[in-house]
PDB file of C-alpha atoms and ligand atoms in Angstrom:
ATOM      1  CA  UNK H   1     -74.103-101.283  21.536  1.00 52.00           C
ATOM      2  CA  UNK H   2     -71.402-103.396  20.668  1.00 64.00           C
ATOM      3  CA  UNK H   3     -69.019-102.136  23.741  1.00 83.00           C
ATOM      4  CA  UNK H   4     -68.466-101.697  27.117  1.00 86.00           C
ATOM      5  CA  UNK H   5     -67.774 -97.493  25.960  1.00 88.00           C
ATOM      6  CA  UNK H   6     -71.102 -96.772  24.171  1.00 89.00           C
ATOM      7  CA  UNK H   7     -72.647 -98.952  26.949  1.00 90.00           C
ATOM      8  CA  UNK H   8     -71.178 -96.341  30.323  1.00 93.00           C
ATOM      9  CA  UNK H   9     -71.984 -93.374  27.819  1.00 93.00           C
ATOM     10  CA  UNK H  10     -75.434 -94.196  26.946  1.00 94.00           C
ATOM     11  CA  UNK H  11     -75.772 -95.456  30.088  1.00 95.00           C
ATOM     12  CA  UNK H  12     -74.309 -91.968  32.008  1.00 96.00           C
ATOM     13  CA  UNK H  13     -76.824 -89.860  29.453  1.00 96.00           C
ATOM     14  CA  UNK H  14     -80.121 -92.330  31.115  1.00 96.00           C
ATOM     15  CA  UNK H  15     -78.878 -91.637  34.394  1.00 97.00           C
ATOM     16  CA  UNK H  16     -78.832 -88.541  34.331  1.00 97.00           C
ATOM     17  CA  UNK H  17     -82.526 -87.654  31.695  1.00 96.00           C
ATOM     18  CA  UNK H  18     -83.527 -90.215  34.881  1.00 97.00           C
ATOM     19  CA  UNK H  19     -82.392 -88.001  37.718  1.00 97.00           C
ATOM     20  CA  UNK H  20     -83.819 -84.872  35.584  1.00 96.00           C
ATOM     21  CA  UNK H  21     -87.075 -86.191  36.149  1.00 96.00           C
ATOM     22  CA  UNK H  22     -87.019 -87.745  39.226  1.00 95.00           C
ATOM     23  CA  UNK H  23     -86.215 -83.498  40.358  1.00 95.00           C
ATOM     24  CA  UNK H  24     -89.417 -82.166  38.921  1.00 94.00           C
ATOM     25  CA  UNK H  25     -91.531 -83.656  41.859  1.00 93.00           C
ATOM     26  CA  UNK H  26     -89.577 -82.348  44.533  1.00 94.00           C
ATOM     27  CA  UNK H  27     -89.437 -79.227  42.351  1.00 95.00           C
ATOM     28  CA  UNK H  28     -93.122 -78.951  42.093  1.00 94.00           C
ATOM     29  CA  UNK H  29     -93.371 -79.549  46.242  1.00 94.00           C
ATOM     30  CA  UNK H  30     -91.470 -76.274  46.228  1.00 94.00           C
ATOM     31  CA  UNK H  31     -93.047 -74.517  43.939  1.00 93.00           C
ATOM     32  CA  UNK H  32     -96.036 -74.859  45.991  1.00 92.00           C
ATOM     33  CA  UNK H  33     -93.778 -74.059  49.773  1.00 91.00           C
ATOM     34  CA  UNK H  34     -92.780 -70.303  47.782  1.00 89.00           C
ATOM     35  CA  UNK H  35     -95.580 -67.561  48.250  1.00 84.00           C
ATOM     36  CA  UNK H  36     -97.037 -66.835  44.949  1.00 86.00           C
ATOM     37  CA  UNK H  37     -94.535 -63.865  43.352  1.00 88.00           C
ATOM     38  CA  UNK H  38     -91.614 -63.351  41.766  1.00 91.00           C
ATOM     39  CA  UNK H  39     -89.876 -66.031  43.183  1.00 88.00           C
ATOM     40  CA  UNK H  40     -92.357 -68.122  42.427  1.00 91.00           C
ATOM     41  CA  UNK H  41     -92.544 -67.397  38.910  1.00 93.00           C
ATOM     42  CA  UNK H  42     -88.844 -67.791  38.754  1.00 93.00           C
ATOM     43  CA  UNK H  43     -89.075 -71.805  39.836  1.00 93.00           C
ATOM     44  CA  UNK H  44     -91.404 -71.820  36.914  1.00 94.00           C
ATOM     45  CA  UNK H  45     -89.307 -70.608  34.303  1.00 95.00           C
ATOM     46  CA  UNK H  46     -86.246 -73.194  36.421  1.00 92.00           C
ATOM     47  CA  UNK H  47     -89.563 -76.197  35.352  1.00 94.00           C
ATOM     48  CA  UNK H  48     -89.585 -74.920  31.823  1.00 95.00           C
ATOM     49  CA  UNK H  49     -85.484 -74.855  31.868  1.00 95.00           C
ATOM     50  CA  UNK H  50     -85.271 -78.659  33.157  1.00 95.00           C
ATOM     51  CA  UNK H  51     -88.260 -79.525  30.780  1.00 95.00           C
ATOM     52  CA  UNK H  52     -85.714 -78.433  28.083  1.00 96.00           C
ATOM     53  CA  UNK H  53     -82.413 -80.404  29.633  1.00 95.00           C
ATOM     54  CA  UNK H  54     -84.767 -83.217  29.600  1.00 96.00           C
ATOM     55  CA  UNK H  55     -85.723 -82.980  25.342  1.00 96.00           C
ATOM     56  CA  UNK H  56     -81.615 -82.172  24.299  1.00 95.00           C
ATOM     57  CA  UNK H  57     -80.677 -85.144  26.496  1.00 95.00           C
ATOM     58  CA  UNK H  58     -83.542 -87.347  24.489  1.00 95.00           C
ATOM     59  CA  UNK H  59     -82.127 -85.694  21.434  1.00 95.00           C
ATOM     60  CA  UNK H  60     -78.766 -86.313  22.140  1.00 95.00           C
ATOM     61  CA  UNK H  61     -79.349 -90.397  22.706  1.00 92.00           C
ATOM     62  CA  UNK H  62     -81.427 -90.844  19.848  1.00 93.00           C
ATOM     63  CA  UNK H  63     -78.589 -88.520  18.177  1.00 93.00           C
ATOM     64  CA  UNK H  64     -75.359 -90.612  19.384  1.00 92.00           C
ATOM     65  CA  UNK H  65     -76.391 -93.755  21.155  1.00 89.00           C
ATOM     66  CA  UNK H  66     -73.361 -95.647  19.091  1.00 86.00           C
ATOM     67  CA  UNK H  67     -70.993 -92.348  19.464  1.00 85.00           C
ATOM     68  CA  UNK H  68     -68.689 -93.903  22.581  1.00 81.00           C
ATOM     69  CA  UNK H  69     -68.118 -90.952  23.641  1.00 88.00           C
ATOM     70  CA  UNK H  70     -67.601 -90.418  27.207  1.00 91.00           C
ATOM     71  CA  UNK H  71     -66.756 -86.642  27.789  1.00 94.00           C
ATOM     72  CA  UNK H  72     -69.945 -85.605  26.927  1.00 94.00           C
ATOM     73  CA  UNK H  73     -73.179 -87.999  28.665  1.00 95.00           C
ATOM     74  CA  UNK H  74     -70.162 -87.565  32.327  1.00 96.00           C
ATOM     75  CA  UNK H  75     -71.157 -83.669  31.678  1.00 96.00           C
ATOM     76  CA  UNK H  76     -74.755 -84.492  30.765  1.00 95.00           C
ATOM     77  CA  UNK H  77     -74.867 -86.868  34.193  1.00 97.00           C
ATOM     78  CA  UNK H  78     -73.228 -84.094  36.092  1.00 97.00           C
ATOM     79  CA  UNK H  79     -74.646 -81.518  35.344  1.00 96.00           C
ATOM     80  CA  UNK H  80     -78.187 -83.058  36.814  1.00 97.00           C
ATOM     81  CA  UNK H  81     -77.158 -84.189  39.725  1.00 97.00           C
ATOM     82  CA  UNK H  82     -76.186 -80.839  39.743  1.00 96.00           C
ATOM     83  CA  UNK H  83     -79.992 -79.924  39.016  1.00 96.00           C
ATOM     84  CA  UNK H  84     -81.404 -82.306  41.753  1.00 96.00           C
ATOM     85  CA  UNK H  85     -78.609 -81.572  44.426  1.00 96.00           C
ATOM     86  CA  UNK H  86     -79.701 -77.309  44.089  1.00 96.00           C
ATOM     87  CA  UNK H  87     -83.594 -78.229  43.624  1.00 95.00           C
ATOM     88  CA  UNK H  88     -83.390 -80.673  47.191  1.00 95.00           C
ATOM     89  CA  UNK H  89     -81.373 -77.925  49.016  1.00 96.00           C
ATOM     90  CA  UNK H  90     -83.482 -75.408  48.089  1.00 95.00           C
ATOM     91  CA  UNK H  91     -86.669 -76.872  49.341  1.00 95.00           C
ATOM     92  CA  UNK H  92     -85.290 -78.128  52.475  1.00 95.00           C
ATOM     93  CA  UNK H  93     -84.213 -73.897  52.676  1.00 95.00           C
ATOM     94  CA  UNK H  94     -87.443 -73.589  52.262  1.00 93.00           C
ATOM     95  CA  UNK H  95     -89.090 -75.662  54.822  1.00 95.00           C
ATOM     96  CA  UNK H  96     -87.328 -74.722  57.173  1.00 95.00           C
ATOM     97  CA  UNK H  97     -87.973 -70.925  56.662  1.00 92.00           C
ATOM     98  CA  UNK H  98     -91.541 -72.224  56.723  1.00 92.00           C
ATOM     99  CA  UNK H  99     -91.482 -74.036  59.880  1.00 95.00           C
ATOM    100  CA  UNK H 100     -89.415 -70.523  61.510  1.00 95.00           C
ATOM    101  CA  UNK H 101     -91.710 -67.951  59.778  1.00 92.00           C
ATOM    102  CA  UNK H 102     -95.199 -70.253  61.910  1.00 94.00           C
ATOM    103  CA  UNK H 103     -92.703 -71.062  65.043  1.00 95.00           C
ATOM    104  CA  UNK H 104     -92.338 -66.507  64.850  1.00 94.00           C
ATOM    105  CA  UNK H 105     -95.746 -66.716  64.111  1.00 94.00           C
ATOM    106  CA  UNK H 106     -97.265 -68.825  67.299  1.00 95.00           C
ATOM    107  CA  UNK H 107     -95.196 -66.930  68.866  1.00 96.00           C
ATOM    108  CA  UNK H 108     -96.899 -63.399  68.891  1.00 97.00           C
ATOM    109  CA  UNK H 109     -99.989 -64.801  68.843  1.00 97.00           C
ATOM    110  CA  UNK H 110    -102.756 -64.697  71.975  1.00 96.00           C
ATOM    111  CA  UNK H 111    -103.767 -68.937  71.138  1.00 94.00           C
ATOM    112  CA  UNK H 112    -107.312 -67.924  72.165  1.00 95.00           C
ATOM    113  CA  UNK H 113    -108.322 -64.600  70.224  1.00 94.00           C
ATOM    114  CA  UNK H 114    -105.931 -65.099  67.189  1.00 93.00           C
ATOM    115  CA  UNK H 115    -104.518 -61.539  67.536  1.00 96.00           C
ATOM    116  CA  UNK H 116    -100.712 -60.119  68.895  1.00 97.00           C
ATOM    117  CA  UNK H 117    -100.514 -61.047  72.252  1.00 97.00           C
ATOM    118  CA  UNK H 118     -98.722 -59.271  75.115  1.00 95.00           C
ATOM    119  CA  UNK H 119     -95.894 -59.957  74.432  1.00 94.00           C
ATOM    120  CA  UNK H 120     -95.324 -59.208  70.599  1.00 96.00           C
ATOM    121  CA  UNK H 121     -97.083 -55.826  72.261  1.00 96.00           C
ATOM    122  CA  UNK H 122     -94.431 -54.230  74.181  1.00 95.00           C
ATOM    123  CA  UNK H 123     -91.905 -54.752  71.695  1.00 95.00           C
ATOM    124  CA  UNK H 124     -94.380 -53.085  69.468  1.00 96.00           C
ATOM    125  CA  UNK H 125     -94.694 -50.270  71.669  1.00 97.00           C
ATOM    126  CA  UNK H 126     -91.140 -49.480  72.210  1.00 96.00           C
ATOM    127  CA  UNK H 127     -90.242 -49.544  68.070  1.00 97.00           C
ATOM    128  CA  UNK H 128     -93.507 -47.102  67.481  1.00 97.00           C
ATOM    129  CA  UNK H 129     -92.871 -44.717  70.588  1.00 97.00           C
ATOM    130  CA  UNK H 130     -89.190 -44.495  69.110  1.00 97.00           C
ATOM    131  CA  UNK H 131     -90.747 -43.891  65.433  1.00 97.00           C
ATOM    132  CA  UNK H 132     -93.399 -41.275  66.668  1.00 97.00           C
ATOM    133  CA  UNK H 133     -90.297 -39.481  68.300  1.00 96.00           C
ATOM    134  CA  UNK H 134     -87.726 -39.920  65.749  1.00 96.00           C
ATOM    135  CA  UNK H 135     -90.406 -38.614  63.344  1.00 96.00           C
ATOM    136  CA  UNK H 136     -91.836 -35.918  65.173  1.00 95.00           C
ATOM    137  CA  UNK H 137     -95.377 -38.242  64.538  1.00 97.00           C
ATOM    138  CA  UNK H 138     -98.221 -38.307  66.950  1.00 97.00           C
ATOM    139  CA  UNK H 139     -99.153 -41.866  68.571  1.00 98.00           C
ATOM    140  CA  UNK H 140    -102.314 -42.659  70.555  1.00 98.00           C
ATOM    141  CA  UNK H 141    -103.217 -46.114  72.256  1.00 98.00           C
ATOM    142  CA  UNK H 142    -107.003 -47.232  72.958  1.00 98.00           C
ATOM    143  CA  UNK H 143    -107.463 -49.343  75.972  1.00 98.00           C
ATOM    144  CA  UNK H 144    -111.046 -51.485  75.226  1.00 98.00           C
ATOM    145  CA  UNK H 145    -112.311 -53.647  78.406  1.00 98.00           C
ATOM    146  CA  UNK H 146    -116.068 -55.571  77.930  1.00 98.00           C
ATOM    147  CA  UNK H 147    -117.902 -54.373  80.688  1.00 98.00           C
ATOM    148  CA  UNK H 148    -119.443 -56.940  83.228  1.00 97.00           C
ATOM    149  CA  UNK H 149    -117.538 -60.190  80.851  1.00 96.00           C
ATOM    150  CA  UNK H 150    -117.692 -61.988  83.843  1.00 96.00           C
ATOM    151  CA  UNK H 151    -121.557 -62.496  84.220  1.00 95.00           C
ATOM    152  CA  UNK H 152    -121.054 -63.943  80.224  1.00 93.00           C
ATOM    153  CA  UNK H 153    -119.051 -66.761  81.806  1.00 94.00           C
ATOM    154  CA  UNK H 154    -121.194 -67.213  84.761  1.00 95.00           C
ATOM    155  CA  UNK H 155    -124.653 -67.165  82.907  1.00 90.00           C
ATOM    156  CA  UNK H 156    -123.521 -69.118  79.858  1.00 87.00           C
ATOM    157  CA  UNK H 157    -120.125 -70.819  80.821  1.00 89.00           C
ATOM    158  CA  UNK H 158    -116.590 -70.787  80.327  1.00 92.00           C
ATOM    159  CA  UNK H 159    -116.612 -71.762  76.969  1.00 90.00           C
ATOM    160  CA  UNK H 160    -119.571 -69.545  75.371  1.00 88.00           C
ATOM    161  CA  UNK H 161    -117.311 -67.066  77.553  1.00 92.00           C
ATOM    162  CA  UNK H 162    -114.174 -68.184  74.963  1.00 92.00           C
ATOM    163  CA  UNK H 163    -115.963 -68.276  72.313  1.00 91.00           C
ATOM    164  CA  UNK H 164    -117.653 -64.603  72.722  1.00 92.00           C
ATOM    165  CA  UNK H 165    -113.755 -63.495  73.084  1.00 94.00           C
ATOM    166  CA  UNK H 166    -112.420 -65.269  69.924  1.00 92.00           C
ATOM    167  CA  UNK H 167    -115.490 -63.170  67.941  1.00 91.00           C
ATOM    168  CA  UNK H 168    -114.303 -60.051  70.113  1.00 92.00           C
ATOM    169  CA  UNK H 169    -110.531 -60.076  68.823  1.00 92.00           C
ATOM    170  CA  UNK H 170    -112.529 -59.644  64.611  1.00 92.00           C
ATOM    171  CA  UNK H 171    -114.857 -57.278  65.596  1.00 94.00           C
ATOM    172  CA  UNK H 172    -112.183 -55.142  67.303  1.00 96.00           C
ATOM    173  CA  UNK H 173    -110.112 -54.978  63.678  1.00 95.00           C
ATOM    174  CA  UNK H 174    -112.557 -55.228  61.683  1.00 94.00           C
ATOM    175  CA  UNK H 175    -113.214 -51.024  62.997  1.00 95.00           C
ATOM    176  CA  UNK H 176    -109.651 -50.286  62.773  1.00 96.00           C
ATOM    177  CA  UNK H 177    -106.597 -49.327  59.985  1.00 95.00           C
ATOM    178  CA  UNK H 178    -104.742 -52.073  58.603  1.00 94.00           C
ATOM    179  CA  UNK H 179    -101.384 -50.281  60.297  1.00 95.00           C
ATOM    180  CA  UNK H 180    -102.972 -49.698  63.582  1.00 97.00           C
ATOM    181  CA  UNK H 181    -101.416 -53.182  66.648  1.00 97.00           C
ATOM    182  CA  UNK H 182    -103.979 -54.625  67.681  1.00 97.00           C
ATOM    183  CA  UNK H 183    -102.992 -56.693  70.913  1.00 97.00           C
ATOM    184  CA  UNK H 184    -104.809 -58.677  73.926  1.00 97.00           C
ATOM    185  CA  UNK H 185    -103.238 -56.926  77.039  1.00 94.00           C
ATOM    186  CA  UNK H 186    -105.256 -59.340  79.189  1.00 91.00           C
ATOM    187  CA  UNK H 187    -108.637 -61.174  79.974  1.00 93.00           C
ATOM    188  CA  UNK H 188    -111.191 -59.007  77.818  1.00 96.00           C
ATOM    189  CA  UNK H 189    -108.391 -55.872  77.340  1.00 97.00           C
ATOM    190  CA  UNK H 190    -107.677 -55.748  74.115  1.00 98.00           C
ATOM    191  CA  UNK H 191    -104.807 -52.540  73.415  1.00 98.00           C
ATOM    192  CA  UNK H 192    -104.709 -51.088  70.215  1.00 98.00           C
ATOM    193  CA  UNK H 193    -101.872 -48.346  69.118  1.00 98.00           C
ATOM    194  CA  UNK H 194    -102.575 -46.776  66.704  1.00 98.00           C
ATOM    195  CA  UNK H 195     -99.337 -44.584  64.540  1.00 97.00           C
ATOM    196  CA  UNK H 196    -100.031 -41.152  63.730  1.00 96.00           C
ATOM    197  CA  UNK H 197    -102.763 -40.695  65.333  1.00 96.00           C
ATOM    198  CA  UNK H 198    -103.538 -37.211  67.341  1.00 96.00           C
ATOM    199  CA  UNK H 199    -105.675 -37.598  70.505  1.00 95.00           C
ATOM    200  CA  UNK H 200    -108.522 -36.225  68.819  1.00 96.00           C
ATOM    201  CA  UNK H 201    -108.815 -38.840  65.929  1.00 97.00           C
ATOM    202  CA  UNK H 202    -108.230 -41.762  68.128  1.00 97.00           C
ATOM    203  CA  UNK H 203    -111.056 -40.219  70.962  1.00 97.00           C
ATOM    204  CA  UNK H 204    -113.271 -40.512  67.716  1.00 97.00           C
ATOM    205  CA  UNK H 205    -111.730 -43.976  66.529  1.00 97.00           C
ATOM    206  CA  UNK H 206    -112.632 -45.316  70.103  1.00 98.00           C
ATOM    207  CA  UNK H 207    -115.765 -43.897  69.747  1.00 97.00           C
ATOM    208  CA  UNK H 208    -116.526 -45.811  66.430  1.00 97.00           C
ATOM    209  CA  UNK H 209    -115.376 -48.897  68.445  1.00 97.00           C
ATOM    210  CA  UNK H 210    -117.500 -48.488  71.042  1.00 98.00           C
ATOM    211  CA  UNK H 211    -121.050 -47.838  68.718  1.00 97.00           C
ATOM    212  CA  UNK H 212    -119.960 -50.583  67.209  1.00 96.00           C
ATOM    213  CA  UNK H 213    -119.404 -52.917  69.970  1.00 96.00           C
ATOM    214  CA  UNK H 214    -122.738 -51.691  71.489  1.00 96.00           C
ATOM    215  CA  UNK H 215    -124.988 -52.818  67.982  1.00 95.00           C
ATOM    216  CA  UNK H 216    -122.913 -55.877  67.244  1.00 94.00           C
ATOM    217  CA  UNK H 217    -124.584 -59.390  68.037  1.00 91.00           C
ATOM    218  CA  UNK H 218    -122.568 -62.176  69.043  1.00 87.00           C
ATOM    219  CA  UNK H 219    -124.013 -65.124  67.904  1.00 80.00           C
ATOM    220  CA  UNK H 220    -123.009 -68.098  69.649  1.00 74.00           C
ATOM    221  CA  UNK H 221    -123.245 -71.717  67.848  1.00 68.00           C
ATOM    222  CA  UNK H 222    -122.800 -73.621  71.101  1.00 62.00           C
ATOM    223  CA  UNK H 223    -125.712 -72.802  72.726  1.00 59.00           C
ATOM    224  CA  UNK H 224    -128.832 -74.055  70.299  1.00 64.00           C
ATOM    225  CA  UNK H 225    -130.579 -72.310  73.036  1.00 69.00           C
ATOM    226  CA  UNK H 226    -129.157 -68.844  73.326  1.00 62.00           C
ATOM    227  CA  UNK H 227    -129.997 -67.006  69.832  1.00 73.00           C
ATOM    228  CA  UNK H 228    -127.468 -63.531  70.154  1.00 85.00           C
ATOM    229  CA  UNK H 229    -126.106 -61.690  73.215  1.00 89.00           C
ATOM    230  CA  UNK H 230    -125.186 -57.880  73.269  1.00 93.00           C
ATOM    231  CA  UNK H 231    -122.266 -57.105  74.700  1.00 96.00           C
ATOM    232  CA  UNK H 232    -120.840 -53.001  75.797  1.00 97.00           C
ATOM    233  CA  UNK H 233    -117.429 -51.827  76.469  1.00 98.00           C
ATOM    234  CA  UNK H 234    -115.603 -49.224  78.159  1.00 98.00           C
ATOM    235  CA  UNK H 235    -112.427 -47.501  76.389  1.00 98.00           C
ATOM    236  CA  UNK H 236    -109.498 -45.435  77.465  1.00 98.00           C
ATOM    237  CA  UNK H 237    -107.384 -43.467  75.015  1.00 98.00           C
ATOM    238  CA  UNK H 238    -104.070 -41.950  75.679  1.00 97.00           C
ATOM    239  CA  UNK H 239    -101.801 -40.186  73.474  1.00 97.00           C
ATOM    240  CA  UNK H 240     -98.058 -39.662  73.255  1.00 96.00           C
ATOM    241  CA  UNK H 241     -96.629 -36.040  74.822  1.00 94.00           C
ATOM    242  CA  UNK H 242     -93.162 -34.846  75.849  1.00 91.00           C
ATOM    243  CA  UNK H 243     -93.864 -35.873  79.071  1.00 91.00           C
ATOM    244  CA  UNK H 244     -95.402 -39.882  79.066  1.00 92.00           C
ATOM    245  CA  UNK H 245     -92.172 -40.653  75.794  1.00 93.00           C
ATOM    246  CA  UNK H 246     -92.253 -44.085  77.957  1.00 95.00           C
ATOM    247  CA  UNK H 247     -94.335 -47.382  77.073  1.00 96.00           C
ATOM    248  CA  UNK H 248     -94.744 -47.894  80.968  1.00 96.00           C
ATOM    249  CA  UNK H 249     -96.379 -44.679  81.603  1.00 96.00           C
ATOM    250  CA  UNK H 250     -97.963 -43.919  78.187  1.00 97.00           C
ATOM    251  CA  UNK H 251     -99.794 -47.727  79.006  1.00 97.00           C
ATOM    252  CA  UNK H 252    -100.494 -46.582  82.681  1.00 96.00           C
ATOM    253  CA  UNK H 253    -102.480 -43.361  81.463  1.00 96.00           C
ATOM    254  CA  UNK H 254    -104.555 -45.365  78.819  1.00 97.00           C
ATOM    255  CA  UNK H 255    -105.243 -47.715  82.003  1.00 97.00           C
ATOM    256  CA  UNK H 256    -106.043 -44.654  84.297  1.00 96.00           C
ATOM    257  CA  UNK H 257    -108.230 -43.867  81.431  1.00 97.00           C
ATOM    258  CA  UNK H 258    -110.368 -46.878  81.573  1.00 97.00           C
ATOM    259  CA  UNK H 259    -110.520 -47.417  85.249  1.00 97.00           C
ATOM    260  CA  UNK H 260    -112.027 -43.724  84.800  1.00 96.00           C
ATOM    261  CA  UNK H 261    -114.381 -45.140  82.252  1.00 97.00           C
ATOM    262  CA  UNK H 262    -116.102 -47.977  84.057  1.00 97.00           C
ATOM    263  CA  UNK H 263    -115.931 -45.527  87.328  1.00 96.00           C
ATOM    264  CA  UNK H 264    -118.489 -43.703  85.613  1.00 95.00           C
ATOM    265  CA  UNK H 265    -120.414 -46.483  84.888  1.00 96.00           C
ATOM    266  CA  UNK H 266    -119.242 -47.773  81.780  1.00 97.00           C
ATOM    267  CA  UNK H 267    -119.725 -48.412  77.508  1.00 98.00           C
ATOM    268  CA  UNK H 268    -118.010 -44.663  77.510  1.00 98.00           C
ATOM    269  CA  UNK H 269    -115.154 -43.365  76.130  1.00 98.00           C
ATOM    270  CA  UNK H 270    -111.995 -41.279  78.619  1.00 97.00           C
ATOM    271  CA  UNK H 271    -109.142 -39.655  77.284  1.00 95.00           C
ATOM    272  CA  UNK H 272    -105.726 -39.074  79.213  1.00 89.00           C
ATOM    273  CA  UNK H 273    -106.528 -34.991  78.848  1.00 82.00           C
ATOM    274  CA  UNK H 274    -110.401 -35.803  80.879  1.00 79.00           C
ATOM    275  CA  UNK H 275    -107.638 -37.909  82.774  1.00 72.00           C
ATOM    276  CA  UNK H 276    -105.602 -34.406  84.011  1.00 69.00           C
ATOM    277  CA  UNK H 277    -108.832 -32.135  84.350  1.00 70.00           C
ATOM    278  CA  UNK H 278    -110.759 -34.780  86.756  1.00 66.00           C
ATOM    279  CA  UNK H 279    -107.207 -34.507  88.611  1.00 60.00           C
ATOM    280  CA  UNK H 280    -107.406 -30.754  88.714  1.00 55.00           C
ATOM    281  CA  UNK H 281    -111.121 -30.477  89.764  1.00 54.00           C
ATOM    282  CA  UNK H 282    -110.817 -33.703  92.926  1.00 55.00           C
TER     283      UNK H 282
HETATM  284  P1  GH3 Z   1    -115.323 -54.656  84.570  1.00 75.87           P
HETATM  285  O1  GH3 Z   1    -116.456 -53.978  84.135  1.00 75.87           O
HETATM  286  O2  GH3 Z   1    -115.509 -54.205  85.692  1.00 75.87           O
HETATM  287  O3  GH3 Z   1    -114.761 -55.104  83.012  1.00 75.87           O
HETATM  288  O4  GH3 Z   1    -115.862 -56.247  84.763  1.00 75.87           O
HETATM  289  P2  GH3 Z   1    -115.425 -57.262  84.512  1.00 75.87           P
HETATM  290  O5  GH3 Z   1    -116.656 -58.798  84.342  1.00 75.87           O
HETATM  291  O6  GH3 Z   1    -114.689 -57.628  82.696  1.00 75.87           O
HETATM  292  O7  GH3 Z   1    -114.044 -58.180  84.914  1.00 75.87           O
HETATM  293  P3  GH3 Z   1    -112.529 -57.680  84.281  1.00 75.87           P
HETATM  294  O8  GH3 Z   1    -112.759 -57.178  82.909  1.00 75.87           O
HETATM  295  O9  GH3 Z   1    -112.642 -57.389  85.616  1.00 75.87           O
HETATM  296  O10 GH3 Z   1    -112.451 -58.984  84.075  1.00 75.87           O
HETATM  297  C1  GH3 Z   1    -112.218 -60.014  83.768  1.00 75.87           C
HETATM  298  C2  GH3 Z   1    -112.895 -61.580  83.302  1.00 75.87           C
HETATM  299  O11 GH3 Z   1    -112.730 -62.303  82.281  1.00 75.87           O
HETATM  300  C3  GH3 Z   1    -112.339 -62.512  84.651  1.00 75.87           C
HETATM  301  C4  GH3 Z   1    -112.325 -63.405  83.803  1.00 75.87           C
HETATM  302  O12 GH3 Z   1    -113.195 -64.145  84.301  1.00 75.87           O
HETATM  303  C5  GH3 Z   1    -113.047 -63.349  82.289  1.00 75.87           C
HETATM  304  N1  GH3 Z   1    -111.867 -64.172  81.713  1.00 75.87           N
HETATM  305  C6  GH3 Z   1    -110.377 -64.066  81.019  1.00 75.87           C
HETATM  306  N2  GH3 Z   1    -109.708 -64.473  80.286  1.00 75.87           N
HETATM  307  C7  GH3 Z   1    -110.774 -65.398  80.207  1.00 75.87           C
HETATM  308  C8  GH3 Z   1    -110.906 -66.102  78.808  1.00 75.87           C
HETATM  309  O13 GH3 Z   1    -109.970 -66.120  78.805  1.00 75.87           O
HETATM  310  N3  GH3 Z   1    -111.756 -67.050  78.638  1.00 75.87           N
HETATM  311  C9  GH3 Z   1    -112.845 -66.756  79.432  1.00 75.87           C
HETATM  312  N4  GH3 Z   1    -113.828 -67.211  79.123  1.00 75.87           N
HETATM  313  N5  GH3 Z   1    -113.090 -66.016  80.409  1.00 75.87           N
HETATM  314  C10 GH3 Z   1    -111.881 -64.904  81.018  1.00 75.87           C
HETATM  315 MG1   MG Z   2    -113.827 -56.619  81.641  1.00 75.87          MG
END
């Protein structure tokens, strides 16, 4: 390398090479921020292309070390800077999206039970009612409440009660379909919205849940003397009709059915149609 032009030309290619190698690190971070799938695969292809460019830059350095040509090294340098900036900005965007998604999830999740919270349920219920009316599809709802849950708190303490509630959400989720929406409605109450489910099927599901709870043993790790406890639940069921096609009305019917289940001795399922019958008898 005898003149400043050669020095500058080689310096630009070497700087470009360093920038390209340096871009591999944020690229690796970016790939791991993305969910596996098409998007991630495309960034793997991008990694392959960068490696290919690195080889190209090396080849150019060796082959044209004494050329003193400035234009090509300048394009190489700017190309490397472009790749680095694109990857850096993509990583920043991916991190922002991840943060927003986490916040969104936090916003709609009950912190204790880990299922949807009431705010989300209220929003989803309106949407599901609209959808059911538009497509003339049935829609049902189950309100599930643990019987005498206060006794668990009183007997074993609040932390054990919390543990039962944590377990409680998973138990319901394990019985319903993935398309059903399971949310904490209040203290020990869980609401299940079951799209495309007519009254009889909803009642059958509620019975299945009730039996599942009755047979389930809640093992509690926090108390060494406590092996397991059994619980029962009462369930109110209501289905969408032309008369109750509003979230408030449907919720009220489900709540009334649950109230009747409690007053009939608990550990049972009451549907809103039985509610009508009991009103007629009275
Ligand atoms: P019932 O059979 O009538 O449902 O009686 P219950 O004792 O279950 O009473 P109810 O459903 O009216 O009240 C729920 C109780 O759940 C009240 C409160 O002591 C308890 N609870 C509510 N939220 C929490 C919580 O986050 N953690 C714990 N440990 N207990 C809770
Ligand atoms: Mg209860």
